[in-house]
Every structure is written in C-alpha cells, then in structure tokens.
C-alpha cells in the first residue's frame, strides 16, 4: 500500500539512501500492512537542503499565487478523498466515518489558509522624524520543521503545513512512523508547489528529529505530541533559538451542573469520549457530575457506552476502533487496574472487548467513585476511560477542574447563561465548550495553556507563528 510513496525530497518520492525500511502494523489485525523507507541522517539533511532551495522561490511568490496553489492542493485532496479516508482508517483503526470527517477538516485548513495568504497585512506608523514614517512588514519565518502524532494523521499535518505554506515558509514534515501513509497521500497532493517547498521524512529521533533541531536554518518547529516530548523540544530549540508552537497533552474536565440538559449531555459526551477509542487530546477525561444528576448520568452513560459497536474501522457499522498498538493497550489496562486498587468502582468495560481477540480492542470503560488523586483522574489516560466523580457546589467543581497542570480544553453543561459565562471565565484552558464539544474548526484558534502547550493552530491567529515582524524607518 506504500509502493508509490517513500521519502519526499526535492519534489520526488524516493527510497532511503541505505534502503532500510520499517514495517507499518495494523491496529485492527496486528499484522504488517506494508513497509516504508526509514530516513538516514543524510536523507534528512538532503530534505533540509531542499527546503532551503524551495524557500528562496516560495517566499518570493505573492500571497495571491500562494493562495491559488493552496486551493489547488485542496481540490486534489477532495478528488482523492476516498483513498485518503481508507488510508486513515487502515493506519489508525478509526471508523471510516471519523476518517472522512478528519480528511474534510484537513481540506478546510488549506481552504482557510489559502485566504489568509492574501491577507498578511503590514501597517504604517507615523514617525517623530520629520519626513519619516515607520513601515511594519510580516515576512515568512523560514524553514519549518513539522512533527505530528498518529491519532489525527491528516488533520495535524494540515494544521501545520497549510499555515506554513500560506505564510511563504518551506516545510520539512516528519509524521508519526505509525501512520506515515496518510501524510504521504497529503504531500502527494502538493505537487503543484515548487520543488523543495514541502519535504517528508520518516524515521527515528536520531536520524530525523536530531538533524532538524540542530539545523540553524530551521527557524520554527511545530509539534503535536506529549508534554514530555514538547518539553524536550523546547530545550533543544533553545540552542538555535527557534520559534516553537506546541499542541501537547490534555486532561479535559467535563462539568455537568444541576441545571444541565441531561439528555443532551449524554447524547454528545458518549460519542465524543469514545471517538478514536478515546485517543484524542481534547476528549473529556474527568467527569464532574452534580450530585443531583450523578446516578442518572452514570446509568445513561453506561447504557450508551455498552451499545457502541466495536470493530474494523472499514466496516461502516463500526462506532469505535482499536487502540493504536499493544503498548497503549497495556497502559490502559494498568490505568484501570490502578484505579480499582485505589477504590474506584468499575461499572462498564475494563478489559479486552469480547469476540475481538486480534488487534487492540479495549472496551468502552466507565469508572465511578473516582478521587482527584487517582492516576486515572490526575493524568491524561488517552484511552476509552470515563472517570466519573460527584460535586455539589459550582465553585468546588471549577476549583477541582482547574487542579491540573494541563490546560488544553474544558467543557460544561448548563442552561444558565450567567453560569456559562462564569465557567468560561474561571476555567483554566485554551478552549472551553459550553453544551458542545465542537472546538476544532479551521476558522477558530486551537491550542492550550500551561503544560498543554503554546501557540495556536487555525483561525486568523494560526498564521502568526509562521511570520516574523520587520520594522523599517523610512525618511525622505
């Protein structure tokens, strides 16, 4: 399935210089689906040299011409949507309907930033010097290193590559080795670009990440990954003073107040929690349910969770796929075991899904009687676990929700506009949903605070991190 792809350097697909390949394994069957080239240090350096050449041409291309190119990329992505959604489902295991939505979101990113490319504005400032004026320019920062995770292999690439290209930067993309094919399909849709404007390498830290971080010509790096990896990247970026933007881990709270629409909360929280088998940074992990609604909420949540159909993502009837690999499965097992040992009550799931003995299928799991200091509550579980606790007062719920180093997303359900506004103001998160989980859109800024990262992807803010500001004093 990867025979037409490989490393993408200087406008062409190629094998690695030493012909080394790595297998890509299906999370559904745990069988090898194919193999992709593994970049050597020399290959990554070749990609960086290509990006330097591509930058010279691409940064001098007008914003209008860049916009036209991004629209053409979006057109090609639309044409190849069937191929792409199948690749997403094969590599991640997620249901094909979710894969299709993800590819559509990726296309939206290119459409949005095509228009942003036309609107990179400077400004004029009156000078105190007679006959003078200040002119403010926005210029592409330079070569961008883009590092993406496996859980949204199309959307995460688009969120980085589209704004970088719109700004006039060239890109060296390193997607996850677990889902390389999705990024390859997307890059193959970018052949309209000048050679070197976009490059792709796949491989381990030593041969891909290290050369990119060491190259002083790379002026910005963008990561979607864990907080631990982000912290290391920030340290490494300091050596060459690169700009960084980080979309890191989350441990989102969900508050269901006593005046909430219970049916709405249940109907949207269950599919959101178990989308992509819970492997979503913005998914709710910590459920704070008002004491008056707790038992009803748990009953309704469990009923809906148990009704979800697990299976191969390519089956249109599947509602939840597998975890990405055996290591993730083992980690989720350990988190549940730790919670039960600490006194939590298991009310649904808790282990391998019945009748699915191959792959990495873990049941939708619901825990109650959870305390704030259990691992399942204190740390991001990144899996199909809903950890539920009670509260009685609004201030208590907000305070407990804020008792985390993470600050990516947070949610609340209430019928009160006043309470909604107070909650939005009080919650420490980069994004807050009230009666909704719909936060990811090309026109809106996406990102977190504290240990969940810095910078924003999407919206008018999304292009800013790929631009430098230049001031000129002009006197005649």
Short mmCIF file of C-alpha atoms in Angstrom, two decimals:
data_model
loop_
_atom_site.label_atom_id
_atom_site.label_comp_id
_atom_site.label_asym_id
_atom_site.label_seq_id
_atom_site.Cartn_x
_atom_site.Cartn_y
_atom_site.Cartn_z
CA UNK A 1 0.00 0.00 0.00
CA UNK A 2 3.03 2.29 0.15
CA UNK A 3 4.65 1.32 -3.15
CA UNK A 4 4.02 4.71 -4.79
CA UNK A 5 5.41 6.67 -1.85
CA UNK A 6 8.51 6.94 0.33
CA UNK A 7 10.59 9.92 1.41
CA UNK A 8 9.59 13.11 -0.41
CA UNK A 9 12.65 15.25 -1.15
CA UNK A 10 13.11 17.92 -3.80
CA UNK A 11 9.76 17.18 -5.38
CA UNK A 12 10.04 13.41 -5.77
CA UNK A 13 9.39 10.18 -3.91
CA UNK A 14 12.46 8.11 -3.15
CA UNK A 15 13.81 5.24 -1.09
CA UNK A 16 16.14 5.85 1.82
CA UNK A 17 19.79 6.13 0.91
CA UNK A 18 20.64 2.88 2.69
CA UNK A 19 17.41 1.12 1.54
CA UNK A 20 16.29 0.49 5.14
CA UNK A 21 12.54 0.07 5.63
CA UNK A 22 10.20 -0.13 8.61
CA UNK A 23 7.00 -2.13 8.82
CA UNK A 24 3.65 -0.46 9.45
CA UNK A 25 1.33 -2.60 11.57
CA UNK A 26 -2.47 -2.63 11.54
CA UNK A 27 -4.03 -1.88 14.94
CA UNK A 28 -7.05 -3.94 13.85
CA UNK A 29 -5.26 -7.19 12.97
CA UNK A 30 -1.80 -6.61 14.46
CA UNK A 31 -0.46 -7.72 11.08
CA UNK A 32 2.02 -5.90 8.84
CA UNK A 33 0.32 -3.78 6.17
CA UNK A 34 3.47 -2.73 4.35
CA UNK A 35 6.83 -1.05 4.76
CA UNK A 36 8.12 2.49 4.28
CA UNK A 37 11.64 3.88 3.86
CA UNK A 38 13.47 4.98 7.02
CA UNK A 39 15.41 8.18 6.51
CA UNK A 40 19.11 8.29 7.30
CA UNK A 41 20.80 11.41 8.63
CA UNK A 42 21.96 12.10 5.08
CA UNK A 43 18.37 11.84 3.82
CA UNK A 44 17.13 14.35 6.39
CA UNK A 45 19.99 16.68 5.57
CA UNK A 46 19.04 16.37 1.88
CA UNK A 47 15.46 17.32 2.79
CA UNK A 48 16.72 20.34 4.73
CA UNK A 49 18.87 21.43 1.78
CA UNK A 50 15.87 21.01 -0.50
CA UNK A 51 13.76 23.12 1.86
CA UNK A 52 16.39 25.86 1.78
CA UNK A 53 16.24 25.94 -2.02
CA UNK A 54 12.47 25.77 -2.04
CA UNK A 55 12.23 28.61 0.45
CA UNK A 56 14.03 31.02 -1.87
CA UNK A 57 11.37 30.57 -4.55
CA UNK A 58 8.31 30.11 -2.37
CA UNK A 59 8.83 33.10 -0.06
CA UNK A 60 9.12 35.37 -3.11
CA UNK A 61 5.82 34.06 -4.51
CA UNK A 62 2.97 36.53 -4.00
CA UNK A 63 0.29 35.84 -1.42
CA UNK A 64 -2.28 35.63 -4.21
CA UNK A 65 -0.26 32.98 -6.04
CA UNK A 66 0.29 31.05 -2.81
CA UNK A 67 -3.45 31.17 -2.21
CA UNK A 68 -4.13 29.75 -5.66
CA UNK A 69 -1.68 26.91 -5.00
CA UNK A 70 -3.30 26.02 -1.67
CA UNK A 71 -6.72 25.94 -3.29
CA UNK A 72 -5.35 23.57 -5.94
CA UNK A 73 -3.99 21.35 -3.16
CA UNK A 74 -7.45 21.34 -1.54
CA UNK A 75 -9.01 20.46 -4.89
CA UNK A 76 -6.67 17.48 -5.29
CA UNK A 77 -7.33 16.38 -1.71
CA UNK A 78 -11.04 16.48 -2.44
CA UNK A 79 -10.55 14.36 -5.55
CA UNK A 80 -8.62 11.76 -3.55
CA UNK A 81 -10.89 11.69 -0.52
CA UNK A 82 -11.84 8.01 -0.87
CA UNK A 83 -8.20 6.92 -0.98
CA UNK A 84 -7.35 9.15 1.97
CA UNK A 85 -10.15 8.11 4.32
CA UNK A 86 -9.32 4.45 3.67
CA UNK A 87 -5.66 5.09 4.49
CA UNK A 88 -6.61 6.91 7.71
CA UNK A 89 -8.84 4.05 8.81
CA UNK A 90 -6.28 1.37 7.92
CA UNK A 91 -3.43 3.04 9.79
CA UNK A 92 -5.32 4.26 12.89
CA UNK A 93 -8.18 1.78 13.05
CA UNK A 94 -10.72 4.59 13.49
CA UNK A 95 -14.17 4.22 11.91
CA UNK A 96 -14.25 5.32 8.31
CA UNK A 97 -16.90 7.96 9.05
CA UNK A 98 -14.49 9.60 11.53
CA UNK A 99 -11.70 9.28 8.96
CA UNK A 100 -13.83 11.04 6.39
CA UNK A 101 -14.58 13.91 8.79
CA UNK A 102 -10.88 14.24 9.54
CA UNK A 103 -9.93 14.48 5.86
CA UNK A 104 -12.64 17.10 5.36
CA UNK A 105 -11.19 19.09 8.27
CA UNK A 106 -7.75 18.84 6.65
CA UNK A 107 -9.11 20.18 3.37
CA UNK A 108 -10.75 23.04 5.28
CA UNK A 109 -7.34 24.02 6.66
CA UNK A 110 -5.94 24.50 3.17
CA UNK A 111 -9.03 26.46 2.07
CA UNK A 112 -8.88 28.71 5.14
CA UNK A 113 -5.17 29.44 4.94
CA UNK A 114 -5.34 29.98 1.19
CA UNK A 115 -7.46 33.02 2.01
CA UNK A 116 -5.22 34.03 4.92
CA UNK A 117 -2.29 34.10 2.49
CA UNK A 118 -3.98 37.02 0.72
CA UNK A 119 -4.34 38.93 3.99
CA UNK A 120 -0.86 39.13 5.53
CA UNK A 121 -1.07 42.79 6.34
CA UNK A 122 1.58 45.28 7.42
CA UNK A 123 0.89 48.79 8.71
CA UNK A 124 2.16 52.38 8.62
CA UNK A 125 3.02 54.26 11.81
CA UNK A 126 3.59 58.00 11.97
CA UNK A 127 7.22 58.80 12.77
CA UNK A 128 8.51 61.55 15.02
CA UNK A 129 11.27 62.18 12.50
CA UNK A 130 10.29 64.94 10.03
CA UNK A 131 9.50 63.40 6.64
CA UNK A 132 9.67 59.91 8.03
CA UNK A 133 7.37 57.02 8.72
CA UNK A 134 7.57 53.55 10.22
CA UNK A 135 6.64 50.64 7.98
CA UNK A 136 5.79 47.27 9.54
CA UNK A 137 6.14 44.15 7.41
CA UNK A 138 5.21 40.49 8.00
CA UNK A 139 7.65 38.02 6.41
CA UNK A 140 7.90 34.20 6.39
CA UNK A 141 9.96 32.95 9.30
CA UNK A 142 11.89 30.48 7.09
CA UNK A 143 12.16 26.70 7.09
CA UNK A 144 9.64 24.97 9.36
CA UNK A 145 10.08 21.58 11.00
CA UNK A 146 6.65 19.98 11.50
CA UNK A 147 6.23 16.97 13.80
CA UNK A 148 2.86 15.24 14.01
CA UNK A 149 1.26 12.48 16.08
CA UNK A 150 -0.56 9.38 14.88
CA UNK A 151 -4.04 9.96 16.32
CA UNK A 152 -5.13 12.52 13.68
CA UNK A 153 -2.61 11.88 10.91
CA UNK A 154 -4.34 14.12 8.35
CA UNK A 155 -5.71 16.99 10.42
CA UNK A 156 -2.49 17.50 12.37
CA UNK A 157 -0.38 17.66 9.21
CA UNK A 158 -2.77 20.15 7.62
CA UNK A 159 -2.82 22.38 10.70
CA UNK A 160 0.94 22.82 10.41
CA UNK A 161 1.69 22.62 6.70
CA UNK A 162 -1.19 24.80 5.44
CA UNK A 163 -0.35 27.92 7.53
CA UNK A 164 3.38 27.48 6.95
CA UNK A 165 2.89 27.39 3.19
CA UNK A 166 0.40 30.26 3.30
CA UNK A 167 3.00 32.37 5.11
CA UNK A 168 5.65 31.62 2.47
CA UNK A 169 7.68 29.13 4.51
CA UNK A 170 9.06 25.83 3.29
CA UNK A 171 8.48 22.69 5.35
CA UNK A 172 10.23 19.52 6.40
CA UNK A 173 7.48 17.25 7.70
CA UNK A 174 8.11 14.29 9.96
CA UNK A 175 4.87 12.36 10.54
CA UNK A 176 4.46 9.53 13.00
CA UNK A 177 6.06 6.28 11.87
CA UNK A 178 2.84 4.52 12.88
CA UNK A 179 0.74 6.45 10.33
CA UNK A 180 3.08 7.58 7.54
CA UNK A 181 0.80 6.78 4.62
CA UNK A 182 -1.78 9.47 5.40
CA UNK A 183 0.88 12.20 5.33
CA UNK A 184 2.27 10.70 2.12
CA UNK A 185 -1.11 10.92 0.40
CA UNK A 186 -1.45 14.54 1.50
CA UNK A 187 2.05 15.50 0.38
CA UNK A 188 1.40 13.81 -2.97
CA UNK A 189 -1.49 16.27 -3.37
CA UNK A 190 1.05 19.13 -3.12
CA UNK A 191 2.94 18.57 -6.37
CA UNK A 192 1.68 21.95 -7.58
CA UNK A 193 4.24 23.55 -5.25
CA UNK A 194 7.80 24.43 -6.26
CA UNK A 195 10.36 21.71 -5.59
CA UNK A 196 11.53 21.87 -2.00
CA UNK A 197 8.56 23.82 -0.66
CA UNK A 198 7.44 20.68 1.16
CA UNK A 199 9.53 17.64 2.08
CA UNK A 200 8.76 14.50 4.09
CA UNK A 201 11.00 12.18 6.08
CA UNK A 202 10.09 9.21 8.25
CA UNK A 203 12.33 7.66 10.85
CA UNK A 204 13.62 7.62 14.42
CA UNK A 205 14.71 10.57 16.51
CA UNK A 206 18.41 10.16 15.79
CA UNK A 207 18.06 10.36 12.00
CA UNK A 208 15.15 12.80 11.58
CA UNK A 209 14.41 14.88 14.66
CA UNK A 210 18.04 15.48 15.64
CA UNK A 211 19.22 16.93 12.28
CA UNK A 212 16.14 19.15 12.01
CA UNK A 213 16.58 20.54 15.51
CA UNK A 214 20.32 21.07 15.03
CA UNK A 215 19.99 22.97 11.74
CA UNK A 216 20.12 26.70 12.43
CA UNK A 217 18.36 27.36 9.09
CA UNK A 218 15.21 25.82 10.58
CA UNK A 219 13.61 28.84 12.23
CA UNK A 220 10.43 27.34 13.59
CA UNK A 221 9.28 23.94 14.83
CA UNK A 222 5.72 22.84 15.49
CA UNK A 223 4.78 19.74 17.45
CA UNK A 224 1.66 17.81 18.28
CA UNK A 225 2.68 15.27 20.88
CA UNK A 226 3.07 14.54 24.55
CA UNK A 227 4.06 17.13 27.13
CA UNK A 228 7.26 15.21 27.81
CA UNK A 229 8.32 15.37 24.16
CA UNK A 230 7.30 19.03 23.98
CA UNK A 231 9.45 19.91 26.96
CA UNK A 232 12.46 18.27 25.32
CA UNK A 233 11.80 20.04 22.02
CA UNK A 234 11.63 23.41 23.76
CA UNK A 235 15.01 22.71 25.37
CA UNK A 236 16.51 21.60 22.05
CA UNK A 237 15.05 24.58 20.19
CA UNK A 238 16.81 26.94 22.59
CA UNK A 239 20.22 26.01 21.16
CA UNK A 240 19.40 27.68 17.84
CA UNK A 241 16.66 29.99 19.20
CA UNK A 242 13.90 28.54 17.04
CA UNK A 243 10.30 29.62 17.36
CA UNK A 244 8.14 26.85 18.80
CA UNK A 245 4.45 26.07 18.86
CA UNK A 246 3.22 23.13 20.88
CA UNK A 247 -0.09 21.27 20.99
CA UNK A 248 0.58 18.89 23.84
CA UNK A 249 -1.36 16.67 26.20
CA UNK A 250 -4.74 17.29 27.75
CA UNK A 251 -6.78 16.06 30.69
CA UNK A 252 -10.06 17.78 29.98
CA UNK A 253 -12.69 18.23 32.68
CA UNK A 254 -16.41 17.98 31.93
CA UNK A 255 -18.75 19.65 34.42
CA UNK A 256 -22.43 18.71 34.33
CA UNK A 257 -24.28 21.23 36.52
CA UNK A 258 -27.60 20.56 38.23
CA UNK A 259 -29.46 22.64 35.61
CA UNK A 260 -27.94 20.82 32.62
CA UNK A 261 -29.92 19.26 29.80
CA UNK A 262 -29.11 15.70 30.82
CA UNK A 263 -30.13 14.06 27.55
CA UNK A 264 -28.03 16.49 25.54
CA UNK A 265 -25.03 15.95 27.81
CA UNK A 266 -25.31 12.18 27.46
CA UNK A 267 -26.03 12.13 23.75
CA UNK A 268 -22.95 14.16 22.85
CA UNK A 269 -20.50 13.16 25.59
CA UNK A 270 -20.52 9.40 24.91
CA UNK A 271 -19.62 9.56 21.19
CA UNK A 272 -17.10 12.31 21.94
CA UNK A 273 -15.41 10.41 24.77
CA UNK A 274 -15.06 7.20 22.76
CA UNK A 275 -14.22 8.71 19.36
CA UNK A 276 -10.91 7.28 18.14
CA UNK A 277 -11.04 4.94 21.16
CA UNK A 278 -10.50 7.92 23.45
CA UNK A 279 -7.13 8.69 21.86
CA UNK A 280 -7.89 12.39 21.50
CA UNK A 281 -6.12 15.14 23.44
CA UNK A 282 -9.27 17.27 23.76
CA UNK A 283 -11.61 14.46 24.79
CA UNK A 284 -13.22 14.73 28.26
CA UNK A 285 -11.38 12.54 30.76
CA UNK A 286 -12.51 13.89 34.14
CA UNK A 287 -16.31 13.89 34.57
CA UNK A 288 -17.60 16.14 37.37
CA UNK A 289 -21.32 15.39 37.74
CA UNK A 290 -23.59 17.29 40.12
CA UNK A 291 -24.77 15.06 42.95
CA UNK A 292 -28.43 15.51 41.97
CA UNK A 293 -27.78 14.12 38.46
CA UNK A 294 -24.94 11.71 39.16
CA UNK A 295 -26.83 8.42 39.23
CA UNK A 296 -28.97 9.27 36.21
CA UNK A 297 -25.91 10.38 34.29
CA UNK A 298 -23.99 7.21 35.11
CA UNK A 299 -26.91 4.98 34.13
CA UNK A 300 -27.42 6.80 30.83
CA UNK A 301 -23.71 6.95 30.07
CA UNK A 302 -23.17 3.24 30.73
CA UNK A 303 -26.19 2.28 28.60
CA UNK A 304 -24.91 4.29 25.65
CA UNK A 305 -21.29 3.15 26.07
CA UNK A 306 -22.30 -0.51 26.10
CA UNK A 307 -24.30 -0.04 22.90
CA UNK A 308 -21.27 1.11 20.88
CA UNK A 309 -20.23 -1.34 18.17
CA UNK A 310 -16.51 -2.09 18.16
CA UNK A 311 -14.71 -3.44 15.13
CA UNK A 312 -12.70 -2.79 11.99
CA UNK A 313 -12.92 0.86 11.06
CA UNK A 314 -13.56 -0.03 7.41
CA UNK A 315 -16.88 -1.59 8.43
CA UNK A 316 -19.45 1.24 8.08
CA UNK A 317 -21.34 -0.04 11.15
CA UNK A 318 -18.31 0.30 13.44
CA UNK A 319 -18.55 3.09 16.02
CA UNK A 320 -15.25 2.55 17.86
CA UNK A 321 -12.00 1.07 16.66
CA UNK A 322 -8.92 -0.26 18.47
CA UNK A 323 -6.14 1.38 20.43
CA UNK A 324 -3.14 2.15 18.24
CA UNK A 325 -0.80 -0.60 19.49
CA UNK A 326 -0.10 -3.21 22.14
CA UNK A 327 1.81 -0.78 24.35
CA UNK A 328 -1.18 1.54 24.54
CA UNK A 329 -3.45 -1.41 25.35
CA UNK A 330 -1.16 -2.47 28.19
CA UNK A 331 -1.03 1.08 29.55
CA UNK A 332 -4.83 1.38 29.57
CA UNK A 333 -5.10 -1.96 31.39
CA UNK A 334 -2.65 -0.67 34.00
CA UNK A 335 -4.56 2.61 34.49
CA UNK A 336 -7.81 0.74 35.11
CA UNK A 337 -6.13 -1.71 37.50
CA UNK A 338 -4.55 1.15 39.43
CA UNK A 339 -7.92 2.91 39.77
CA UNK A 340 -9.65 -0.22 41.04
CA UNK A 341 -6.87 -0.86 43.53
CA UNK A 342 -7.27 2.72 44.79
CA UNK A 343 -11.02 2.25 45.37
CA UNK A 344 -12.77 3.19 42.11
CA UNK A 345 -15.81 1.19 41.01
CA UNK A 346 -15.93 -0.39 37.56
CA UNK A 347 -19.42 -0.06 36.08
CA UNK A 348 -18.67 -0.79 32.42
CA UNK A 349 -15.88 -2.32 30.36
CA UNK A 350 -12.45 -2.66 31.87
CA UNK A 351 -10.71 -5.05 29.51
CA UNK A 352 -10.39 -6.56 26.06
CA UNK A 353 -13.55 -6.37 24.01
CA UNK A 354 -15.28 -9.78 23.77
CA UNK A 355 -15.08 -11.59 20.42
CA UNK A 356 -12.23 -9.34 19.23
CA UNK A 357 -9.14 -11.34 20.06
CA UNK A 358 -6.88 -9.87 17.38
CA UNK A 359 -5.83 -6.25 17.34
CA UNK A 360 -6.01 -3.88 20.28
CA UNK A 361 -9.70 -3.51 21.11
CA UNK A 362 -10.39 -2.24 24.62
CA UNK A 363 -13.98 -1.94 25.85
CA UNK A 364 -15.53 1.47 26.50
CA UNK A 365 -14.85 1.77 30.21
CA UNK A 366 -16.66 3.72 32.92
CA UNK A 367 -15.35 4.20 36.45
CA UNK A 368 -17.17 5.82 39.36
CA UNK A 369 -16.19 6.67 42.94
CA UNK A 370 -13.05 8.20 41.49
CA UNK A 371 -11.00 10.61 43.58
CA UNK A 372 -8.96 13.53 42.31
CA UNK A 373 -5.63 11.92 43.19
CA UNK A 374 -6.06 8.63 41.37
CA UNK A 375 -3.84 8.24 38.32
CA UNK A 376 -6.88 7.88 36.07
CA UNK A 377 -8.01 11.35 37.16
CA UNK A 378 -4.74 13.12 37.81
CA UNK A 379 -3.11 12.20 34.49
CA UNK A 380 -4.27 12.05 30.89
CA UNK A 381 -5.42 8.48 30.21
CA UNK A 382 -5.57 8.87 26.39
CA UNK A 383 -7.91 5.93 26.02
CA UNK A 384 -11.54 4.80 26.30
CA UNK A 385 -11.92 5.52 30.03
CA UNK A 386 -14.53 7.85 31.51
CA UNK A 387 -13.63 8.64 35.13
CA UNK A 388 -16.67 10.00 36.99
CA UNK A 389 -16.88 11.86 40.30
CA UNK A 390 -19.53 13.91 42.16
CA UNK A 391 -19.70 17.55 43.21
CA UNK A 392 -22.24 19.76 44.96
CA UNK A 393 -21.18 23.42 44.51
CA UNK A 394 -20.23 25.35 41.38
CA UNK A 395 -17.04 26.75 42.95
CA UNK A 396 -15.99 23.26 44.03
CA UNK A 397 -16.37 21.86 40.51
CA UNK A 398 -14.38 24.67 38.90
CA UNK A 399 -11.64 24.51 41.52
CA UNK A 400 -11.23 20.76 41.11
CA UNK A 401 -11.37 21.03 37.33
CA UNK A 402 -8.54 23.57 37.46
CA UNK A 403 -6.36 21.36 39.69
CA UNK A 404 -4.29 20.10 36.77
CA UNK A 405 -1.10 21.19 35.05
CA UNK A 406 -2.90 20.65 31.74
CA UNK A 407 -4.97 23.34 30.10
CA UNK A 408 -5.97 22.29 26.60
CA UNK A 409 -9.77 22.03 26.69
CA UNK A 410 -12.62 22.03 29.21
CA UNK A 411 -16.37 21.58 28.99
CA UNK A 412 -19.56 22.31 30.91
CA UNK A 413 -23.27 21.74 30.51
CA UNK A 414 -25.73 24.26 31.91
CA UNK A 415 -28.94 26.04 30.91
CA UNK A 416 -27.87 29.25 32.66
CA UNK A 417 -26.19 31.94 30.50
CA UNK A 418 -24.73 33.55 33.63
CA UNK A 419 -23.25 30.30 34.90
CA UNK A 420 -21.92 29.57 31.42
CA UNK A 421 -20.08 32.92 31.33
CA UNK A 422 -18.70 32.47 34.84
CA UNK A 423 -17.46 29.00 33.95
CA UNK A 424 -15.79 30.11 30.72
CA UNK A 425 -14.02 32.88 32.64
CA UNK A 426 -12.94 30.65 35.54
CA UNK A 427 -11.73 27.52 33.75
CA UNK A 428 -8.00 27.41 33.01
CA UNK A 429 -7.94 26.11 29.46
CA UNK A 430 -7.13 27.35 26.00
CA UNK A 431 -10.56 26.21 24.75
CA UNK A 432 -13.88 25.87 26.58
CA UNK A 433 -17.06 24.27 25.25
CA UNK A 434 -20.44 25.04 26.79
CA UNK A 435 -23.10 22.47 25.85
CA UNK A 436 -20.83 21.49 22.97
CA UNK A 437 -17.61 19.67 22.15
CA UNK A 438 -17.18 21.24 18.70
CA UNK A 439 -13.90 23.12 19.15
CA UNK A 440 -11.87 22.06 16.10
CA UNK A 441 -12.56 24.27 13.08
CA UNK A 442 -10.25 25.88 10.54
CA UNK A 443 -11.62 29.34 11.32
CA UNK A 444 -11.06 29.07 15.09
CA UNK A 445 -7.78 29.15 17.08
CA UNK A 446 -6.91 25.72 18.51
CA UNK A 447 -4.45 25.28 21.37
CA UNK A 448 -3.82 25.17 25.09
CA UNK A 449 -2.12 26.75 28.07
CA UNK A 450 0.24 25.60 30.82
CA UNK A 451 1.58 22.08 30.19
CA UNK A 452 -0.76 21.69 27.23
CA UNK A 453 1.39 23.90 25.08
CA UNK A 454 1.67 27.29 23.42
CA UNK A 455 0.73 28.89 20.14
CA UNK A 456 -2.45 28.42 18.14
CA UNK A 457 -3.41 26.45 15.04
CA UNK A 458 -6.34 27.67 12.95
CA UNK A 459 -8.14 30.98 12.78
CA UNK A 460 -6.52 34.29 11.96
CA UNK A 461 -4.08 33.52 14.78
CA UNK A 462 -2.82 30.35 13.09
CA UNK A 463 -0.57 32.04 10.55
CA UNK A 464 1.13 34.38 13.03
CA UNK A 465 3.64 31.85 14.35
CA UNK A 466 4.97 31.39 10.81
CA UNK A 467 5.70 35.08 10.30
CA UNK A 468 8.41 37.45 11.50
CA UNK A 469 7.68 41.13 12.04
CA UNK A 470 10.07 43.64 10.45
CA UNK A 471 10.15 47.34 11.15
CA UNK A 472 11.59 49.92 8.75
CA UNK A 473 12.08 53.65 9.39
CA UNK A 474 11.76 55.38 6.02
CA UNK A 475 12.79 59.03 5.74
CA UNK A 476 12.79 61.15 2.56
#
